[in-house]
Structures are given as C-alpha cells and as structure tokens.
JSON list of C-alpha atoms in Angstrom, two decimals:
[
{"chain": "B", "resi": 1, "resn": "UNK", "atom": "CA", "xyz": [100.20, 107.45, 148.31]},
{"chain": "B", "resi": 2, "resn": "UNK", "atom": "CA", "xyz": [101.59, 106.87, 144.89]},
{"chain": "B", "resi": 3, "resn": "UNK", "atom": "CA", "xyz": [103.99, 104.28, 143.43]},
{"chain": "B", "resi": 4, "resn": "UNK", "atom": "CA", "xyz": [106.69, 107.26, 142.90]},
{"chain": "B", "resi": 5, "resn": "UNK", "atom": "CA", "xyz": [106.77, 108.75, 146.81]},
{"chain": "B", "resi": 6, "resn": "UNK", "atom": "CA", "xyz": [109.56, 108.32, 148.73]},
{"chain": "B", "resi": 7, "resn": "UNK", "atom": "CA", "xyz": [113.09, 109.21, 148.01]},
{"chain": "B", "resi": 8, "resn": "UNK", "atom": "CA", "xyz": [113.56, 108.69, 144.22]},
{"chain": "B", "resi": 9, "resn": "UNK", "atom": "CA", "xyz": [115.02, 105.78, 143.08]},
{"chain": "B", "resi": 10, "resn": "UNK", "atom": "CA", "xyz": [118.48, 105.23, 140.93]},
{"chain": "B", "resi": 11, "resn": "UNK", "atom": "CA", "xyz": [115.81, 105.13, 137.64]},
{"chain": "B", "resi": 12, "resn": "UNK", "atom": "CA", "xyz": [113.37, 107.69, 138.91]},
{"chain": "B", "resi": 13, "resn": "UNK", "atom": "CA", "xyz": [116.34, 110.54, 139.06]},
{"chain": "B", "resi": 14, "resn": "UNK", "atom": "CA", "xyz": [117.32, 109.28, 135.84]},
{"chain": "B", "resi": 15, "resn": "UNK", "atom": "CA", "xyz": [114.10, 109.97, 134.35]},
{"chain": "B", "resi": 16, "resn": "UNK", "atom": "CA", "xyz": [113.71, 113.41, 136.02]},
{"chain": "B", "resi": 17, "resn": "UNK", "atom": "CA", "xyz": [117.24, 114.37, 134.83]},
{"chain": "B", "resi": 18, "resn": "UNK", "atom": "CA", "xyz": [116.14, 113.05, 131.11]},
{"chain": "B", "resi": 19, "resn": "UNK", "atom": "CA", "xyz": [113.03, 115.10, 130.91]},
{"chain": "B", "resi": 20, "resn": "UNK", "atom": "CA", "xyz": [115.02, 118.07, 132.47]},
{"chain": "B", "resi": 21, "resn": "UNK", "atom": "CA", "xyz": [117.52, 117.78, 129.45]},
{"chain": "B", "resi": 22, "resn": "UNK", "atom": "CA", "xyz": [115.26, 116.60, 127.05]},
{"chain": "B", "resi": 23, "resn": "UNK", "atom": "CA", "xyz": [114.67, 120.24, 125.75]},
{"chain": "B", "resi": 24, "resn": "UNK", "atom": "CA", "xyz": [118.03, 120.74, 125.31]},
{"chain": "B", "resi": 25, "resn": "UNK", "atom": "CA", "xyz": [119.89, 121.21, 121.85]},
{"chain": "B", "resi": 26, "resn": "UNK", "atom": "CA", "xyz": [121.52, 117.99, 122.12]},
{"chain": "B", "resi": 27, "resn": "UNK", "atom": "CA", "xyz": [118.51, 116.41, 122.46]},
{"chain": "B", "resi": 28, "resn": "UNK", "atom": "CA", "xyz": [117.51, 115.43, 119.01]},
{"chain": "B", "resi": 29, "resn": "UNK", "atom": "CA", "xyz": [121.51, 114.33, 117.95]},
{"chain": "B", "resi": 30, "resn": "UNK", "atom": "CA", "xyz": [121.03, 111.88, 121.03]},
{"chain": "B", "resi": 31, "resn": "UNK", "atom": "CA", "xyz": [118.15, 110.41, 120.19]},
{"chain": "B", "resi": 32, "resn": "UNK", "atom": "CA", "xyz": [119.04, 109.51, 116.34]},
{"chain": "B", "resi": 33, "resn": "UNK", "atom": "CA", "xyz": [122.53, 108.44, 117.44]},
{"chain": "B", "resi": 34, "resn": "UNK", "atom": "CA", "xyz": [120.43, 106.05, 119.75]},
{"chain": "B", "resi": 35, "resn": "UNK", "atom": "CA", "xyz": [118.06, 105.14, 117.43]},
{"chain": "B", "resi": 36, "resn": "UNK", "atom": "CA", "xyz": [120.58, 104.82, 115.06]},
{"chain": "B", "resi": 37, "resn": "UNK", "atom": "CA", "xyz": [122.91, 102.37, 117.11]},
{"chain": "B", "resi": 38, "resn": "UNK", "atom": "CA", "xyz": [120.12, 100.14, 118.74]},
{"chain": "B", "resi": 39, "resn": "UNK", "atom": "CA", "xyz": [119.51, 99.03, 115.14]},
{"chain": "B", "resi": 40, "resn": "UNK", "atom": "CA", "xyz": [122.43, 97.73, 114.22]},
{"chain": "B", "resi": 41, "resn": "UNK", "atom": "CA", "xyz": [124.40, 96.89, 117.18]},
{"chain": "B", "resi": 42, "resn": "UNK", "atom": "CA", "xyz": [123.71, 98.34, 120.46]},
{"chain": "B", "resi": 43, "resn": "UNK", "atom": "CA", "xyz": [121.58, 97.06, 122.99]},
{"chain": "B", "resi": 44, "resn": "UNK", "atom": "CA", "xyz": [119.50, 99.45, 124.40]},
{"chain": "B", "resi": 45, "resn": "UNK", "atom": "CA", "xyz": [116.51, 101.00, 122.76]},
{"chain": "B", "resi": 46, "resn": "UNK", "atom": "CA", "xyz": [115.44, 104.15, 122.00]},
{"chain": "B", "resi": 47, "resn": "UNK", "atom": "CA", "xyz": [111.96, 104.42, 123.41]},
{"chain": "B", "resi": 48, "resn": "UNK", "atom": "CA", "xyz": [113.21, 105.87, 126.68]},
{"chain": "B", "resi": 49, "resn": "UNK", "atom": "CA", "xyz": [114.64, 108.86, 125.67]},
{"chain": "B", "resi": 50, "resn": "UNK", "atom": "CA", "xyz": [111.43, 109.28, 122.50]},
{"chain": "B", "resi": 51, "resn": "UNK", "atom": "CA", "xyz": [108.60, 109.29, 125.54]},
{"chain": "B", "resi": 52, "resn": "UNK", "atom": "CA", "xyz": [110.68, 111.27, 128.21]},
{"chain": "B", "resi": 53, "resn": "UNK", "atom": "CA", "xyz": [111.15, 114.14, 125.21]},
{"chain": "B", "resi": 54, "resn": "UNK", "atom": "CA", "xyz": [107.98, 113.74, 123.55]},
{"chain": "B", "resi": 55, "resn": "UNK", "atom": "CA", "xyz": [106.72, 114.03, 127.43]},
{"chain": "B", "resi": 56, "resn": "UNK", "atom": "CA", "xyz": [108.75, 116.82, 128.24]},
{"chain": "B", "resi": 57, "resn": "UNK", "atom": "CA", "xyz": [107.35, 118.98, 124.97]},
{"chain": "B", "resi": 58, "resn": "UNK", "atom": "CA", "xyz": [103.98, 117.08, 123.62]},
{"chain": "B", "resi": 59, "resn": "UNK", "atom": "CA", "xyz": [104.02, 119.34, 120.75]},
{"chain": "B", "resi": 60, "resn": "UNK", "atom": "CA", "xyz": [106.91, 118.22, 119.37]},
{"chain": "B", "resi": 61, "resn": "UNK", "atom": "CA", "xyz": [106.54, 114.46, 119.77]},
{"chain": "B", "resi": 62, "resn": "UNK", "atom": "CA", "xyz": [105.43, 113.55, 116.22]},
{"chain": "B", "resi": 63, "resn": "UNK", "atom": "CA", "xyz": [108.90, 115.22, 115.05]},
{"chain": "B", "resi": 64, "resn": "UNK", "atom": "CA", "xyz": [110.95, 112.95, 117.76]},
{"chain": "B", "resi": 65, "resn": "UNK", "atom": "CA", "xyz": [108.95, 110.22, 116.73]},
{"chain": "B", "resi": 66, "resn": "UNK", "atom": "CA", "xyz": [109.59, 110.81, 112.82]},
{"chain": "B", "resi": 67, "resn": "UNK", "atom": "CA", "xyz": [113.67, 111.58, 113.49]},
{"chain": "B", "resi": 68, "resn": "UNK", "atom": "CA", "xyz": [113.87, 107.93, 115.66]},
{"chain": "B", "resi": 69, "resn": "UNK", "atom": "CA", "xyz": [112.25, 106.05, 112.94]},
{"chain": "B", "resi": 70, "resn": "UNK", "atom": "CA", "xyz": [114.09, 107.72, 110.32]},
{"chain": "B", "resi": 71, "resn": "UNK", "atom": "CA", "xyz": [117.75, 107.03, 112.27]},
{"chain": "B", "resi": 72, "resn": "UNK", "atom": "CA", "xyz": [116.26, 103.66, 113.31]},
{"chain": "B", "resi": 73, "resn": "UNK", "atom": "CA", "xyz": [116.04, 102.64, 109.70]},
{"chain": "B", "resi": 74, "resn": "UNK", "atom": "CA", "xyz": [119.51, 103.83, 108.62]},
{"chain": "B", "resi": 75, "resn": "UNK", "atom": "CA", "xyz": [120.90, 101.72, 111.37]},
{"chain": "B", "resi": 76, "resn": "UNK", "atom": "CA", "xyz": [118.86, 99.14, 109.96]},
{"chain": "B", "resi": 77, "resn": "UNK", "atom": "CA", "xyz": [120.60, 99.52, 106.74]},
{"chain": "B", "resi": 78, "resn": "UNK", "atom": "CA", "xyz": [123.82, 99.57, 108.49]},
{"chain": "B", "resi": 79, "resn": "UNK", "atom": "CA", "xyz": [123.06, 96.16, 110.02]},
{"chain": "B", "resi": 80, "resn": "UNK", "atom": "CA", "xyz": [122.29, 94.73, 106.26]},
{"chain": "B", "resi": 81, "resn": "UNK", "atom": "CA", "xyz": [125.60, 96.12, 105.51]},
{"chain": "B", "resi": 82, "resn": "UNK", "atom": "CA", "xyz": [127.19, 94.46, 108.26]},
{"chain": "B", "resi": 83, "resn": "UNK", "atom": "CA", "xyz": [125.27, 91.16, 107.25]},
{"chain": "B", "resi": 84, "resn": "UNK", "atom": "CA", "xyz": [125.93, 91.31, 103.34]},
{"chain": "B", "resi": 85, "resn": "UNK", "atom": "CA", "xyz": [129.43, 92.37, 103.82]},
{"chain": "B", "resi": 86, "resn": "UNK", "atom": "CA", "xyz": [131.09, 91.92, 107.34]},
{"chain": "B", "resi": 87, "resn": "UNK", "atom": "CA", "xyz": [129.47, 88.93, 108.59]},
{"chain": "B", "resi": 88, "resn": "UNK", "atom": "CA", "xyz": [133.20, 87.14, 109.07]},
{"chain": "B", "resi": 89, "resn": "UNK", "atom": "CA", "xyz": [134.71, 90.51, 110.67]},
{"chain": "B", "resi": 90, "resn": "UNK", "atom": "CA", "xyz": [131.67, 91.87, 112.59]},
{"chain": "B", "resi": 91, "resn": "UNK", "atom": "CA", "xyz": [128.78, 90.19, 112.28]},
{"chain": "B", "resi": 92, "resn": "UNK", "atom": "CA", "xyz": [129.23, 86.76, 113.96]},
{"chain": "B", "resi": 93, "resn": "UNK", "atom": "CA", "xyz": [130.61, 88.46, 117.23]},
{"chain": "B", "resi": 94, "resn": "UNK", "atom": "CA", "xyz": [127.35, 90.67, 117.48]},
{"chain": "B", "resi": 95, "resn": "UNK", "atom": "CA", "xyz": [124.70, 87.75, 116.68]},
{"chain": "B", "resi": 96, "resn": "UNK", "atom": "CA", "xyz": [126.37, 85.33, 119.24]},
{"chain": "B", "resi": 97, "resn": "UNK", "atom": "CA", "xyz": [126.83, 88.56, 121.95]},
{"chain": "B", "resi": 98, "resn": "UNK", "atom": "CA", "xyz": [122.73, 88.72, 121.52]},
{"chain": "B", "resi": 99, "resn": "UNK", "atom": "CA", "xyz": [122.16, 85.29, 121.89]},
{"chain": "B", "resi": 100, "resn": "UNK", "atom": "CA", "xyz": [120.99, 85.43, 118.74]},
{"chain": "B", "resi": 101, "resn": "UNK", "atom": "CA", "xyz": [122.27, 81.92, 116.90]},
{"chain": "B", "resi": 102, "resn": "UNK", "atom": "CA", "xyz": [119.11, 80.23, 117.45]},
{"chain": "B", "resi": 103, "resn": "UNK", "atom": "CA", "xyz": [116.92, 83.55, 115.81]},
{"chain": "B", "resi": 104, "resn": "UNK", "atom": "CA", "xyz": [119.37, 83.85, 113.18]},
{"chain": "B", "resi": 105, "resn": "UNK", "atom": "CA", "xyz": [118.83, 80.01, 111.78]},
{"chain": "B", "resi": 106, "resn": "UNK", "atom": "CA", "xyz": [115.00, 80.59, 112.15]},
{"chain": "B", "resi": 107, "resn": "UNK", "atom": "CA", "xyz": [115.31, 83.50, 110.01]},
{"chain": "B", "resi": 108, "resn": "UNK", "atom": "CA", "xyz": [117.74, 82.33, 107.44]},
{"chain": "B", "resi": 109, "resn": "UNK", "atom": "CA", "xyz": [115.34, 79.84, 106.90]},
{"chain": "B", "resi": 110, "resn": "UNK", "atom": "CA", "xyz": [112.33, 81.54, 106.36]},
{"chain": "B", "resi": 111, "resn": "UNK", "atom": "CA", "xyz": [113.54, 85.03, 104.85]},
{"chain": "B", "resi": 112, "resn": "UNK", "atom": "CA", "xyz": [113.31, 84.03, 101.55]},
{"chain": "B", "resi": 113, "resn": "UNK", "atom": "CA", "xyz": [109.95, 83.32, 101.52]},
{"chain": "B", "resi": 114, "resn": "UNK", "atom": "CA", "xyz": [108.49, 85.48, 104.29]},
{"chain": "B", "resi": 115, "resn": "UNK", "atom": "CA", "xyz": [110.99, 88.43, 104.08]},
{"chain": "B", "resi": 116, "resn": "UNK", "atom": "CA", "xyz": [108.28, 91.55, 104.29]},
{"chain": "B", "resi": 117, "resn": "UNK", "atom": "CA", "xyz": [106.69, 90.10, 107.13]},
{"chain": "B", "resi": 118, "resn": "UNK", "atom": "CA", "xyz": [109.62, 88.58, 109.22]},
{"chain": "B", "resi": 119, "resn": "UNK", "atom": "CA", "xyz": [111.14, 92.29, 109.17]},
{"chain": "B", "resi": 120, "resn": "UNK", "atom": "CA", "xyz": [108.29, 93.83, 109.48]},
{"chain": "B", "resi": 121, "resn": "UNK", "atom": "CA", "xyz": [107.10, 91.84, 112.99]},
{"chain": "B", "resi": 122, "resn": "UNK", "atom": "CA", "xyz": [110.60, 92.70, 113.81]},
{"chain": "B", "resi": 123, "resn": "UNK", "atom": "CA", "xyz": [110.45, 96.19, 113.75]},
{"chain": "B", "resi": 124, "resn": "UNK", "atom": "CA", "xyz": [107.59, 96.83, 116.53]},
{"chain": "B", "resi": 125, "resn": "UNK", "atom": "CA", "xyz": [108.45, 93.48, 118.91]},
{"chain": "B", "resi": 126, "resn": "UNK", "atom": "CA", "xyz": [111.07, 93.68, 121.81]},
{"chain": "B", "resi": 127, "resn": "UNK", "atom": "CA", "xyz": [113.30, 90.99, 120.29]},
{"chain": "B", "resi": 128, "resn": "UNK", "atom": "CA", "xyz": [116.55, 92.81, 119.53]},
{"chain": "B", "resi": 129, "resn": "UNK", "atom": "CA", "xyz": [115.62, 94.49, 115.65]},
{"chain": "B", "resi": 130, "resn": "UNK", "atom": "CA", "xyz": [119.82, 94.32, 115.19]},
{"chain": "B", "resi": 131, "resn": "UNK", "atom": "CA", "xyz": [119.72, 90.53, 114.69]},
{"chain": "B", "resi": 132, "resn": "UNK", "atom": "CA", "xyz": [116.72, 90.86, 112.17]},
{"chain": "B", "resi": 133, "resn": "UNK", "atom": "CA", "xyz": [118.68, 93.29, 110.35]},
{"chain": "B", "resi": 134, "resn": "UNK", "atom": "CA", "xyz": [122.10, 91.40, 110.29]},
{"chain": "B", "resi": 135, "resn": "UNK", "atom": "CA", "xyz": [120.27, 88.19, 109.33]},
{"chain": "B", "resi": 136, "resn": "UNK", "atom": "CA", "xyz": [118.60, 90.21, 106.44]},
{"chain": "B", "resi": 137, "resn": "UNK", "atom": "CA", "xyz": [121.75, 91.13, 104.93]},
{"chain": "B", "resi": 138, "resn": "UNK", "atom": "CA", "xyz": [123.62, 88.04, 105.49]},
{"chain": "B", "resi": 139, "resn": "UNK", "atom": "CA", "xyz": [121.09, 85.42, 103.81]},
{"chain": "B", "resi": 140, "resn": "UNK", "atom": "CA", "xyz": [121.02, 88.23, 101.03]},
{"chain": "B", "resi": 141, "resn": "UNK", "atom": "CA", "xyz": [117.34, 88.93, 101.43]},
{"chain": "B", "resi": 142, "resn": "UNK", "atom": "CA", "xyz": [115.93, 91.52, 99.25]},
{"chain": "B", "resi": 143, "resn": "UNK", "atom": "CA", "xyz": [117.06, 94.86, 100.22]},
{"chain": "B", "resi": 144, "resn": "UNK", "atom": "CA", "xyz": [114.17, 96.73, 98.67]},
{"chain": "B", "resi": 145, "resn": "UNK", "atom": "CA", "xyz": [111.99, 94.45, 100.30]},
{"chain": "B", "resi": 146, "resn": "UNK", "atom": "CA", "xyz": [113.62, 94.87, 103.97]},
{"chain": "B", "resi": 147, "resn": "UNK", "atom": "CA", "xyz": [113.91, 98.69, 103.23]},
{"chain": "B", "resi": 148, "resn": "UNK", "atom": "CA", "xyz": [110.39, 98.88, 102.89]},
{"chain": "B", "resi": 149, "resn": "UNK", "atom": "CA", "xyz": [109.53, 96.74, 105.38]},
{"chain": "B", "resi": 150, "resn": "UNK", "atom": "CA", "xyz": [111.57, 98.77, 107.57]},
{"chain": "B", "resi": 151, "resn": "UNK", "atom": "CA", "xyz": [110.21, 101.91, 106.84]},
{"chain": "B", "resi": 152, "resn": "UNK", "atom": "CA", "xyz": [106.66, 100.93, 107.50]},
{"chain": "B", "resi": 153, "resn": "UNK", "atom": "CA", "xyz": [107.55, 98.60, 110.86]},
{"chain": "B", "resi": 154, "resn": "UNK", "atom": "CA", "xyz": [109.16, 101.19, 112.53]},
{"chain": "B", "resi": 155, "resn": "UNK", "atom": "CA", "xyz": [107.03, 104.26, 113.26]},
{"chain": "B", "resi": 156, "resn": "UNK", "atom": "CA", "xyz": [104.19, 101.59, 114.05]},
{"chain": "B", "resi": 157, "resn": "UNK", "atom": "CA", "xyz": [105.86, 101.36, 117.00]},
{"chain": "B", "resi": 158, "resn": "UNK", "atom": "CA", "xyz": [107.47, 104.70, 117.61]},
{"chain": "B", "resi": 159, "resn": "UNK", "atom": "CA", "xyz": [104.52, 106.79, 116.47]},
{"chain": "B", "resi": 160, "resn": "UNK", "atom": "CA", "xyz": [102.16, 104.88, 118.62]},
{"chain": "B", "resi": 161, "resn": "UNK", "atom": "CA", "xyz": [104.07, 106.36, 121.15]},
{"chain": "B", "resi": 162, "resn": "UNK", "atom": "CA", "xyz": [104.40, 109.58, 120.32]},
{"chain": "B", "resi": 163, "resn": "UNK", "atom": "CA", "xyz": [100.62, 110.02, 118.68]},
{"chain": "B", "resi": 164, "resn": "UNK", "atom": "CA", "xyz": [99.50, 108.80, 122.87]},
{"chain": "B", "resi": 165, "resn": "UNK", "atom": "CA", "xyz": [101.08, 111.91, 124.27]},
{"chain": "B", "resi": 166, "resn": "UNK", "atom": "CA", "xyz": [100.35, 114.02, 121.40]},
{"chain": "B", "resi": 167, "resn": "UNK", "atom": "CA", "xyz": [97.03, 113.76, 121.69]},
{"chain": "B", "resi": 168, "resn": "UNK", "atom": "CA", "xyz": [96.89, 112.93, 125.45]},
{"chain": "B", "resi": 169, "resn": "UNK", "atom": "CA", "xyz": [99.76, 114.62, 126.60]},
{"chain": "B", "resi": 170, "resn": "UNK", "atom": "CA", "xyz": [99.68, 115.88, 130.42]},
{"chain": "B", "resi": 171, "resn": "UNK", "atom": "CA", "xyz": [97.50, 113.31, 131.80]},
{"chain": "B", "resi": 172, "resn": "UNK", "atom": "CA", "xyz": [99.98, 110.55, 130.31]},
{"chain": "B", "resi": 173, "resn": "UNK", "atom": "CA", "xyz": [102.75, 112.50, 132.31]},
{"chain": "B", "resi": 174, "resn": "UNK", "atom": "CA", "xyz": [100.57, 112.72, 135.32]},
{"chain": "B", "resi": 175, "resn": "UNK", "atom": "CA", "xyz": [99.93, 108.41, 134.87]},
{"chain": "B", "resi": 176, "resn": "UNK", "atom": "CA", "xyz": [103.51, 107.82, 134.32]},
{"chain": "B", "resi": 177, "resn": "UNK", "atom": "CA", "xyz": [104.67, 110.54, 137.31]},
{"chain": "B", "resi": 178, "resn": "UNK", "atom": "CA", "xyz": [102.10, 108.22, 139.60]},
{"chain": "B", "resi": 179, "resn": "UNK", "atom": "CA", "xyz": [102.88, 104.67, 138.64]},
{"chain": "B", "resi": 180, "resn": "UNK", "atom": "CA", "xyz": [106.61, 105.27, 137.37]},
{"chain": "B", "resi": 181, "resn": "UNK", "atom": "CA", "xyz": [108.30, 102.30, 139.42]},
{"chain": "B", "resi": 182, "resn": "UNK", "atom": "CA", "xyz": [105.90, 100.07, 138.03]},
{"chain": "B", "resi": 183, "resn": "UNK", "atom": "CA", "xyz": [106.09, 100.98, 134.91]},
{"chain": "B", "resi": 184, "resn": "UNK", "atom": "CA", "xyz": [109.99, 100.80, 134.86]},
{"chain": "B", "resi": 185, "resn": "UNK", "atom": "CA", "xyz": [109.67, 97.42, 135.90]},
{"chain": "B", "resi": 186, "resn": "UNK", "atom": "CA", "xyz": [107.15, 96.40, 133.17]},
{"chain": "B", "resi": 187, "resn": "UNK", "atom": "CA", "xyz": [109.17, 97.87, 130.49]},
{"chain": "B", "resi": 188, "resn": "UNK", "atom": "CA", "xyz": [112.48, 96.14, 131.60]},
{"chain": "B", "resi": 189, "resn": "UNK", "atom": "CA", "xyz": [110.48, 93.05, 131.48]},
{"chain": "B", "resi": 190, "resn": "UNK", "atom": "CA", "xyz": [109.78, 93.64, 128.51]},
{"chain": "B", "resi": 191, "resn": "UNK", "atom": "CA", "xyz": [113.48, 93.98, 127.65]},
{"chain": "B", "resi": 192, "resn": "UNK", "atom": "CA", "xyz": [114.96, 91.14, 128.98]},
{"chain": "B", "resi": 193, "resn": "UNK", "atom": "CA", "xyz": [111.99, 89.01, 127.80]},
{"chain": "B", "resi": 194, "resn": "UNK", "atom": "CA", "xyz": [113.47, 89.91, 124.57]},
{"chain": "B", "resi": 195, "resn": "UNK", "atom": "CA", "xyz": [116.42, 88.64, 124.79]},
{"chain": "B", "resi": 196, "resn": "UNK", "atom": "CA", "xyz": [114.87, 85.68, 127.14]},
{"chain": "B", "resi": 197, "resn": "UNK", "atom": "CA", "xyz": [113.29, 84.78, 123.91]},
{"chain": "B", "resi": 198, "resn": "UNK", "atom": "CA", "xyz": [116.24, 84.84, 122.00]},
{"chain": "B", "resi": 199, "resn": "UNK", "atom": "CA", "xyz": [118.09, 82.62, 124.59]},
{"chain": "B", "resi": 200, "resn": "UNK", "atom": "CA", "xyz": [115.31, 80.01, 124.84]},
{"chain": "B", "resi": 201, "resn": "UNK", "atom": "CA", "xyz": [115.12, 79.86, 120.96]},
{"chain": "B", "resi": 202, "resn": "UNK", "atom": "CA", "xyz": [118.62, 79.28, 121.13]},
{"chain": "B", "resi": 203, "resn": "UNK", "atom": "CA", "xyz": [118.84, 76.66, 124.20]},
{"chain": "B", "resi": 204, "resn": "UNK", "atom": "CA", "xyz": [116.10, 74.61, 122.44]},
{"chain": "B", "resi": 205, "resn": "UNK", "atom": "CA", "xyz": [118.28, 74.52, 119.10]},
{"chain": "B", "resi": 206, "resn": "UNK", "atom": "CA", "xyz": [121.21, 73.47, 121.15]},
{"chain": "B", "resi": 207, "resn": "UNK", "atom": "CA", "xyz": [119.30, 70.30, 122.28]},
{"chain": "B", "resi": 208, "resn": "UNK", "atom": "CA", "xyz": [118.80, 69.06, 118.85]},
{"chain": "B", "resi": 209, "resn": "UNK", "atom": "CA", "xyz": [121.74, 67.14, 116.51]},
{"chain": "B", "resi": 210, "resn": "UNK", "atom": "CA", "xyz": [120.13, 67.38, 113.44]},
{"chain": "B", "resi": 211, "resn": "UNK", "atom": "CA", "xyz": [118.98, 71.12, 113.65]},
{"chain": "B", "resi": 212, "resn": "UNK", "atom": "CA", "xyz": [122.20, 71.97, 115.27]},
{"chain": "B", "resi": 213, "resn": "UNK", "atom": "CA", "xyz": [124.18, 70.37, 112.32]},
{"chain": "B", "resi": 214, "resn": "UNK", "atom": "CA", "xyz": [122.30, 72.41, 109.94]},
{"chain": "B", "resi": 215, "resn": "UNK", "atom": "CA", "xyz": [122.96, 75.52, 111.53]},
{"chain": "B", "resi": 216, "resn": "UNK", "atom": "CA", "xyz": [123.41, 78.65, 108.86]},
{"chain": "B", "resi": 217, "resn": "UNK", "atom": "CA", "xyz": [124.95, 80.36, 111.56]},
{"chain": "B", "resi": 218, "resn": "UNK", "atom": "CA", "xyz": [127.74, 77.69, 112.12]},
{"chain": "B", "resi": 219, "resn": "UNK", "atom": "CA", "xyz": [128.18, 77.04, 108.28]},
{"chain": "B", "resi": 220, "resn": "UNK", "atom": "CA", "xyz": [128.44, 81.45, 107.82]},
{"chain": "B", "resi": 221, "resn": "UNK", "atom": "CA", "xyz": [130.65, 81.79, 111.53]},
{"chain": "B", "resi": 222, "resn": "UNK", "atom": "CA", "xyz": [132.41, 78.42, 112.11]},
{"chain": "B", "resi": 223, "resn": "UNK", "atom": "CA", "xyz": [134.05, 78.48, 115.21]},
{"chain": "B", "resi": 224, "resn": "UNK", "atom": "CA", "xyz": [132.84, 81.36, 116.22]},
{"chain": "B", "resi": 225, "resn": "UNK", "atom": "CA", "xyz": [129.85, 79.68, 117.05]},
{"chain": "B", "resi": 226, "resn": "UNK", "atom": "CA", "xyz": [131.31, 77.44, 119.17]}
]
C-alpha cells in the first residue's frame, strides 16, 4: 500500500485541488505574484505551486520555471529597494519578523567582499532569499553585481525543477502520487530548517557582548532590534 492511501490528508487535497487548477488562466499571474512576494517579503515559497503546474502540464514547465525566476528576481530588486531606501520604515520590521538579525550582521559583513557569491548561494538554499536581498540593498552592495547574481542563482534552482519533469514527467507524478506524505514532510523540513538556521545564527549572536555590540543591524534599526 502506498504512502498516499487512505483518506487524503489536509495537504494531500490541497495538492490535488492545485494540480486541478493549475491549468487554469490564473495560473501563471499566481505563480509570479508568489514568486514575486517570497522574494522580498513573504514567507512562503514558490516551488509548490512551479512543480504542481509544471506536473499538471510537463510541456509547459520550462515556461513556469522561466516566469518564477523572472518574478523571483524583480522581487529581489524590490527587496534592494526596500534595503537601500526603506530600511527605517520597512525593512527592520521584516528582517527581525524572519529572525533574520543574526544573518543580516553576517552578511553586512562579508557583502562587500563576497557579494556575487553570498547572493548567489542565496538564491538556490532554503534560508529565506528576502533577507539576502534586504541586506544587499541596505549595506549598499553593488546592484549590478546582486542583479546578476540574481539572475543566474535563481533558475539553478527553479529550472532544476522544472528540467526533472520536463524530461521525466509522468513517472515523477507517479513517485510523488506514491510517496506524497513523505515528501510533504521532507520539504517542510526543509522550510523550517531555514528559518531554524536563521534562529540559531541569531541565538548564538545573542550570547556574545562584543559581537552583539557591533551589530549593523542594531546600529541601521536601533530599538527595533531590541
């Protein structure tokens, strides 16, 4: 018997119902509005919806694939903007929502030297990309540099995606259809391990006085890191 018999659960109808309306005309808006958003300042990714269309019409997966990075990136850019010039107004609230102080320091430190690499490692880990981006902008990192950066990062790990069940295409559906509870597990792991990361970078920062007292987040946010 296989992972997925039984009555469906709470995720499994919500998968169905995804790949039931993933070949609708609203499809495509939804998914670059989520790409879009997940990039800049909202929490959950895009990947989801990108397999259950690309699974739900193979043929057209390289196109999802190419519309998520593209919207992925311009929420990107938004989070520079936010960085660069709303860091007081906007910024702040959305690093220390995410955790993020700890990541933020790490990368304010190190994006002037290592700014291609630190984005692009960014754009294909689990570790929420929106703190990456609003870092970026706010320690004024190159924005040519974190453009291109972007633009490569991204479909690395969107088209891997897309390019498995473009190629593969049924069988995937058939492996995912079989083992879907575990694999719903193994991605939410995934997820929270993100932003378990980003929590235990920022617990162990909290621990030390000197680090803590050299915090660029606390010299850009004040008390709003408090």
């Amino acid at each position: 018997m296989s992972v997925a018999a039984g009555r469906p659960g709470v995720l499994r109808r919500l998968y169905d119902w995804v790949i039931g309306w993933a070949g609708s005309r609203w499809a495509v808006p939804a998914l670059a509005l989520l790409a879009f958003s997940e990039a800049s300042f909202f929490p959950i990714p895009p990947d989801v919806l990108l397999l259950a269309m690309a699974l739900a019409r193979p043929r057209r997966a390289l196109h999802y694939a190419a519309v998520c990075t593209l919207a992925s990136v311009a929420g990107g850019v938004l989070g520079y903007g936010i960085g660069a010039g709303l860091m007081d107004a906007v910024g702040c609230a959305l690093v220390k929502a995410y955790s993020g102080e700890a990541v933020f320091d790490l990368l304010a430190a190190r994006f002037t030297q290592h700014d291609f690499w630190a984005v692009f490692v960014a754009a294909v880990t689990p570790i929420p990309y929106k703190i990456f981006t609003i870092t970026a902008g706010a320690v004024g990192s190159d924005f040519w540099t974190f453009l291109t950066a972007s633009l490569l990062g991204r479909p690395v790990r969107f088209l891997a995606l897309a390019l498995l069940v473009y190629f593969v295409g049924p069988p995937v559906k058939r492996f995912i259809d079989r083992y879907f509870n575990l694999l719903s597990v193994a991605f939410v792991v995934l997820l929270l391990g993100g932003f378990a990361l980003v929590k235990g970078l920022r617990g162990g920062a909290d621990e030390g006085g000197p680090a803590a007292a050299d915090s660029a987040y606390l010299r850009m946010c004040g008390g709003q890191g408090e």
